Amino acid sequence: MSPDAAAPHVPVLLDEVIAALAIVPGEIHVDGTFGAGGYTRAILDKGAAKVFAFDRDPEAIRYGEALAASSGGRLALVPERFSRMRQALAARDVSEVDGVTLDIGVSSMQLDQAGRGFSFQSDGPLDMRMGSEGPSAADFLNNASEEEIADVLYHYGEEPKSRRIARAIVAGRPVERTGQLAEIVRKAVGYRPGQKKDPATRTFQAIRIHLNEELQELEGGLEAAEQVLKPGGRLAVVTFHSLEDRMVKRFLRQRSGDVPAGSRHLPERSEPRLRPSFEAVARPVRAGEAETNANPRARSATLRVARRTAASPWKEGTPA
Ligand SMILES: C[S@@+](CC[C@H](N)C(=O)[O-])C[C@H]1O[C@@H](n2cnc3c(N)ncnc32)[C@H](O)[C@@H]1O
């Protein structure tokens, strides 16, 4: 992918994210999901002294090199998972930052490249890895048991017909191409051409989330943000489906002390009550009509923001 690749990623809720970050010139920020650098560019434009921009995808990092080179040392690209934010910052002699932004999921650049295997819009190898490590989607689908596949579709795709689809996948092995997988799913659940939502959508989402451990990453990213944000530091998180939004909502509710009595999210009764580590948790923000008309990806986006208090993080980070 060249930096000039067609169809660049259009940042979602950009104005709202930048407003929530309330950047003061001279501050240090983390963009946990660099992608095509939409947020990073805007954070630099607001006068941040330094942005540490993470991405686990080596192609996104390569894409950002031109911007880093022209930033006068203000942009540092970090080829790491954002769950390792604290360790990666410590390795760069940084222990606290003023803002952390996470824009969860895949970029348009990843989706639009058939060779990455994220999309069934064009046929490609079943890869779906954001980074270069771990098994591909084909490895998973050709080796996992029917039950394992069904569980992934059910939990990460909220797919009600998970068992039927898993059976069809196992019967259709070897499954090597995105087009082939989409056809297997459509046949298994019944698909009328022109139907609004392609039934393969949930299956692709589920496999991608599983392979890239996206929910574990989100949990680790939120905890890492709690560890690196200084008192008064801002957290902004954009998610694209309900599983992720629920995690962010619960995390901020819990950490701000807004936990209903008797909730399983409360610390054990015998433990001392922890002081809220976040405050000023804002209502969720969704894209307006103009943005969703211009960028359909924005339709499912939810932004949640909060401010770090001076309390200790609820979970200490593991050593580097
Ligand atoms: C939705 S895009 C971000 C777009 C970006 N905000 C922009 O304006 O261009 C998400 C990016 O985050 C990266 N990513 C997803 N999960 C990650 C993780 N756990 N750690 C680091 N990068 C991750 C993906 O590789 C992708 O490039």
Coordinates of C-alpha atoms and ligand atoms in Angstrom, one line a residue:
M1 CA 0.0 0.0 0.0
S2 CA 1.5 3.3 -0.9
P3 CA 0.8 6.4 1.2
D4 CA -1.3 7.7 -1.8
A5 CA -3.4 4.5 -2.0
A6 CA -6.9 5.3 -3.3
A7 CA -9.9 5.5 -0.9
P8 CA -8.0 6.7 2.2
H9 CA -9.7 6.1 5.6
V10 CA -12.1 9.0 6.5
P11 CA -11.8 9.6 10.2
V12 CA -15.1 9.2 12.1
L13 CA -16.4 11.7 14.6
L14 CA -13.2 13.7 14.1
D15 CA -14.5 17.1 15.4
E16 CA -16.1 15.5 18.4
V17 CA -13.0 13.5 19.3
I18 CA -10.8 16.6 19.0
A19 CA -13.2 18.7 21.1
A20 CA -13.3 16.0 23.8
L21 CA -9.5 15.8 23.9
A22 CA -9.4 19.6 24.6
I23 CA -5.7 19.7 23.6
V24 CA -3.6 22.4 25.1
P25 CA -0.5 23.2 23.1
G26 CA 2.6 21.5 24.4
E27 CA 0.8 18.4 25.6
I28 CA 1.7 14.7 25.1
H29 CA -0.9 12.5 23.5
V30 CA -1.4 8.8 22.5
D31 CA -3.3 7.8 19.4
G32 CA -3.7 4.1 20.1
T33 CA -5.0 3.4 16.6
F34 CA -3.0 5.4 14.0
G35 CA -4.7 3.9 10.9
A36 CA -4.4 6.6 8.2
G37 CA -3.5 9.2 10.8
G38 CA -6.7 11.2 10.7
Y39 CA -6.8 11.8 14.4
T40 CA -3.0 12.1 14.8
R41 CA -2.9 14.9 12.2
A42 CA -5.6 16.8 13.9
I43 CA -4.0 16.4 17.4
L44 CA -0.7 17.7 15.9
D45 CA -2.5 20.6 14.3
K46 CA -3.9 21.5 17.7
G47 CA -0.3 22.0 18.9
A48 CA 0.5 18.8 20.8
A49 CA 4.2 18.7 21.5
K50 CA 4.3 15.0 20.9
V51 CA 2.0 12.2 19.7
F52 CA 2.8 8.6 20.2
A53 CA 0.8 6.8 17.5
F54 CA 0.4 3.1 17.9
D55 CA -0.7 0.6 15.3
R56 CA -0.2 -3.2 15.3
D57 CA -0.4 -3.2 11.5
P58 CA 3.1 -2.8 9.9
E59 CA 1.4 -1.3 6.8
A60 CA -0.2 1.5 8.8
I61 CA 3.1 2.3 10.4
R62 CA 4.8 2.4 6.9
Y63 CA 2.0 4.6 5.7
G64 CA 2.7 7.0 8.6
E65 CA 6.4 7.4 8.0
A66 CA 6.0 10.4 5.7
L67 CA 3.9 12.2 8.3
A68 CA 6.4 11.3 11.0
A69 CA 9.3 12.6 8.9
S70 CA 7.6 15.9 8.3
S71 CA 6.5 16.4 11.9
G72 CA 9.8 17.8 13.2
G73 CA 10.1 15.0 15.8
R74 CA 6.6 15.6 17.2
L75 CA 5.2 12.2 15.9
A76 CA 6.6 8.9 17.1
L77 CA 5.2 5.8 15.4
V78 CA 4.9 2.8 17.7
P79 CA 4.5 -0.6 16.0
E80 CA 2.8 -2.2 19.0
R81 CA -0.6 -3.3 20.3
F82 CA -2.2 -0.5 22.3
S83 CA -2.7 -2.9 25.2
R84 CA 1.1 -2.6 25.6
M85 CA 0.9 1.2 25.8
R86 CA 2.4 1.6 29.2
Q87 CA 5.4 -0.6 28.5
A88 CA 6.0 1.0 25.1
L89 CA 5.8 4.5 26.6
A90 CA 8.1 3.5 29.5
A91 CA 10.6 2.2 27.0
R92 CA 10.6 5.8 25.5
D93 CA 11.0 7.3 29.0
V94 CA 7.4 8.5 29.2
S95 CA 5.4 7.6 32.3
E96 CA 2.3 9.8 31.8
V97 CA 0.3 11.5 29.0
D98 CA -2.4 14.1 28.7
G99 CA -4.7 12.2 26.4
V100 CA -5.4 8.8 24.9
T101 CA -7.6 8.1 21.9
L102 CA -8.7 4.7 20.6
D103 CA -10.6 4.2 17.4
I104 CA -11.4 0.5 17.5
G105 CA -11.6 -1.9 14.6
V106 CA -10.3 -2.0 11.1
S107 CA -9.5 0.9 8.7
S108 CA -10.9 1.4 5.3
M109 CA -7.4 0.7 3.9
Q110 CA -7.4 -2.7 5.5
L111 CA -11.0 -3.5 4.4
D112 CA -10.5 -2.3 0.9
Q113 CA -7.5 -4.4 0.1
A114 CA -8.8 -7.8 -1.1
G115 CA -5.4 -9.4 -0.2
R116 CA -5.9 -8.7 3.5
G117 CA -9.0 -10.9 3.5
F118 CA -11.2 -8.7 5.8
S119 CA -14.0 -8.2 3.3
F120 CA -16.3 -10.3 1.2
Q121 CA -17.0 -7.3 -1.2
S122 CA -14.1 -8.5 -3.3
D123 CA -12.6 -12.0 -3.3
G124 CA -9.3 -12.6 -1.6
P125 CA -7.4 -15.0 0.6
L126 CA -8.9 -15.6 4.0
D127 CA -6.3 -13.8 6.1
M128 CA -8.0 -11.1 8.4
R129 CA -4.9 -10.5 10.6
M130 CA -4.3 -6.9 11.5
G131 CA -0.7 -7.7 12.4
S132 CA 1.6 -10.2 10.9
E133 CA 1.5 -12.7 13.7
G134 CA -0.8 -15.6 14.6
P135 CA -3.0 -17.9 12.6
S136 CA -5.0 -16.6 9.6
A137 CA -8.8 -17.0 9.2
A138 CA -8.2 -19.9 6.9
D139 CA -6.0 -21.6 9.5
F140 CA -8.7 -21.2 12.1
L141 CA -11.6 -22.3 9.9
N142 CA -9.8 -25.4 8.6
N143 CA -8.5 -26.6 11.9
A144 CA -11.0 -25.6 14.7
S145 CA -13.8 -27.9 15.7
E146 CA -17.3 -27.2 14.6
E147 CA -18.2 -26.3 18.2
E148 CA -15.3 -23.8 18.5
I149 CA -16.4 -22.1 15.2
A150 CA -20.0 -21.9 16.4
D151 CA -19.0 -20.4 19.7
V152 CA -16.9 -17.7 18.0
L153 CA -19.8 -16.8 15.6
Y154 CA -22.2 -16.7 18.5
H155 CA -20.1 -14.7 21.0
Y156 CA -18.3 -12.3 18.6
G157 CA -20.9 -12.0 15.8
E158 CA -24.0 -12.4 18.0
E159 CA -25.0 -14.8 15.2
P160 CA -28.3 -16.6 16.1
K161 CA -27.6 -19.3 13.3
S162 CA -24.0 -20.0 14.5
R163 CA -24.4 -23.8 14.7
R164 CA -25.9 -24.1 11.2
I165 CA -23.1 -21.9 9.7
A166 CA -20.4 -23.7 11.6
R167 CA -21.7 -27.1 10.2
A168 CA -21.7 -25.7 6.7
I169 CA -18.1 -24.3 7.1
V170 CA -16.8 -27.7 8.3
A171 CA -18.6 -29.5 5.4
G172 CA -17.1 -27.0 2.9
R173 CA -13.5 -27.4 4.0
P174 CA -10.9 -26.4 2.9
V175 CA -12.1 -22.8 3.1
E176 CA -9.5 -20.6 1.6
R177 CA -11.2 -17.5 0.0
T178 CA -13.4 -14.7 1.3
G179 CA -15.9 -15.2 -1.6
Q180 CA -16.1 -18.9 -0.8
L181 CA -16.8 -18.3 2.9
A182 CA -19.5 -15.7 2.1
E183 CA -21.2 -18.2 -0.3
I184 CA -21.1 -20.9 2.4
V185 CA -22.8 -18.6 4.9
R186 CA -25.4 -17.3 2.4
K187 CA -26.3 -20.9 1.4
A188 CA -26.5 -22.0 5.0
V189 CA -28.9 -19.3 6.2
G190 CA -30.7 -18.4 3.0
Y191 CA -30.0 -15.2 1.2
R192 CA -32.2 -13.2 -1.1
P193 CA -30.1 -11.0 -3.5
G194 CA -30.9 -7.4 -2.7
Q195 CA -31.4 -8.2 1.0
K196 CA -30.3 -5.2 3.0
K197 CA -27.7 -6.8 5.2
D198 CA -25.6 -9.6 3.8
P199 CA -25.8 -12.5 6.2
A200 CA -22.1 -13.1 5.9
T201 CA -21.4 -9.7 7.7
R202 CA -21.7 -11.2 11.2
T203 CA -19.6 -14.2 10.4
F204 CA -16.7 -12.0 9.0
Q205 CA -16.9 -9.7 12.0
A206 CA -16.8 -12.6 14.5
I207 CA -13.8 -14.3 12.9
R208 CA -11.9 -11.0 12.7
I209 CA -12.6 -10.1 16.4
H210 CA -11.6 -13.6 17.5
L211 CA -8.3 -13.8 15.5
N212 CA -7.1 -10.4 16.5
E213 CA -8.3 -10.8 20.1
E214 CA -10.0 -7.5 19.7
L215 CA -12.1 -7.6 22.9
Q216 CA -9.1 -8.6 25.0
E217 CA -7.2 -5.8 23.4
L218 CA -9.9 -3.2 24.1
E219 CA -10.0 -4.3 27.8
G220 CA -6.2 -4.1 28.0
G221 CA -6.2 -0.7 26.2
L222 CA -8.7 0.8 28.6
E223 CA -6.6 -0.5 31.6
A224 CA -3.4 0.8 30.0
A225 CA -5.0 4.2 29.4
E226 CA -6.0 4.3 33.1
Q227 CA -2.4 3.6 34.0
V228 CA -0.7 6.3 31.7
L229 CA -3.2 9.2 31.9
K230 CA -2.2 11.9 34.3
P231 CA -4.8 13.5 36.6
G232 CA -7.0 15.6 34.4
G233 CA -6.0 13.6 31.3
R234 CA -8.7 12.8 28.7
L235 CA -9.8 9.4 27.3
A236 CA -11.7 9.2 24.0
V237 CA -12.9 5.9 22.6
V238 CA -14.8 5.3 19.4
T239 CA -16.3 1.8 18.8
F240 CA -18.3 0.3 16.0
H241 CA -20.5 -2.4 17.5
S242 CA -22.4 -3.0 20.6
L243 CA -20.1 -5.7 22.1
E244 CA -17.3 -3.1 22.2
D245 CA -19.4 -0.2 23.2
R246 CA -20.8 -2.2 26.1
M247 CA -17.3 -2.9 27.3
V248 CA -16.3 0.8 27.3
K249 CA -19.6 1.8 28.9
R250 CA -19.1 -0.7 31.7
F251 CA -15.5 0.2 32.3
L252 CA -16.3 3.9 32.6
R253 CA -19.3 3.2 34.8
Q254 CA -17.3 1.1 37.1
R255 CA -14.2 3.3 37.2
S256 CA -16.3 6.4 37.9
G257 CA -18.1 4.7 40.8
D258 CA -21.4 4.6 39.0
V259 CA -22.1 1.0 39.6
P260 CA -25.6 -0.2 40.6
A261 CA -25.8 -1.8 44.0
G262 CA -25.4 -5.6 43.8
S263 CA -23.7 -5.5 40.5
R264 CA -21.1 -8.1 39.7
H265 CA -18.9 -5.3 38.6
L266 CA -18.6 -4.1 42.2
P267 CA -15.4 -5.0 44.0
E268 CA -15.8 -7.8 46.5
R269 CA -17.6 -6.6 49.7
S270 CA -14.7 -7.5 51.9
E271 CA -12.3 -5.3 49.7
P272 CA -11.9 -1.6 50.4
R273 CA -13.9 0.4 48.0
L274 CA -11.6 1.8 45.3
R275 CA -11.7 5.5 44.6
P276 CA -13.0 6.5 41.1
S277 CA -10.2 6.8 38.6
F278 CA -12.4 8.5 36.0
E279 CA -14.9 11.3 36.2
A280 CA -16.9 13.6 33.9
V281 CA -18.1 10.5 31.9
A282 CA -20.0 12.1 29.1
R283 CA -23.1 10.8 27.4
P284 CA -22.3 8.7 24.3
V285 CA -21.9 10.7 21.1
R286 CA -23.1 9.4 17.7
A287 CA -22.5 10.8 14.3
G288 CA -25.0 13.3 12.9
E289 CA -27.0 12.9 9.6
A290 CA -24.5 14.9 7.5
E291 CA -21.6 12.7 8.6
T292 CA -23.5 9.4 8.2
N293 CA -24.6 10.5 4.7
A294 CA -21.1 11.3 3.7
N295 CA -19.5 8.3 5.4
P296 CA -21.7 5.2 6.0
R297 CA -19.0 3.7 8.3
A298 CA -20.0 6.5 10.8
R299 CA -23.5 5.1 11.2
S300 CA -22.5 2.5 13.8
A301 CA -19.9 4.7 15.6
T302 CA -20.2 5.6 19.3
L303 CA -17.8 7.9 21.1
R304 CA -17.3 7.8 24.9
V305 CA -15.1 10.2 26.8
A306 CA -14.0 10.7 30.4
R307 CA -11.4 12.5 32.4
R308 CA -8.8 10.8 34.7
T309 CA -8.9 11.6 38.4
A310 CA -5.9 11.6 40.7
A311 CA -6.8 8.2 42.2
S312 CA -4.5 5.2 41.6
P313 CA -5.4 2.9 38.7
W314 CA -7.6 0.0 39.8
K315 CA -5.3 -2.5 38.3
E316 CA -1.5 -2.1 38.4
G317 CA 0.2 -2.9 35.1
T318 CA 2.3 -6.0 34.8
P319 CA 6.0 -5.4 34.5
A320 CA 7.4 -4.7 31.0
Ligands
LIG1 C1 -10.4 2.5 12.6 S1 -8.7 2.5 12.2 C2 -8.1 4.0 12.9 C3 -8.3 5.2 11.9 C4 -7.7 6.5 12.4 N1 -8.3 7.0 13.6 C5 -7.7 7.5 11.3 O1 -8.3 8.6 11.6 O2 -7.1 7.3 10.3 C6 -8.1 1.3 13.3 C7 -6.6 1.1 13.3 O3 -6.2 0.6 14.5 C8 -5.4 -0.5 14.4 N2 -5.6 -1.4 15.5 C9 -6.7 -2.1 15.8 N3 -6.5 -2.7 17.0 C10 -5.3 -2.4 17.4 C11 -4.6 -2.7 18.6 N4 -5.0 -3.6 19.5 N5 -3.3 -2.2 18.8 C12 -2.8 -1.3 17.9 N6 -3.5 -1.0 16.7 C13 -4.7 -1.5 16.5 C14 -5.7 -1.1 13.1 O4 -4.6 -1.8 12.5 C15 -6.2 0.1 12.2 O5 -5.1 0.6 11.5

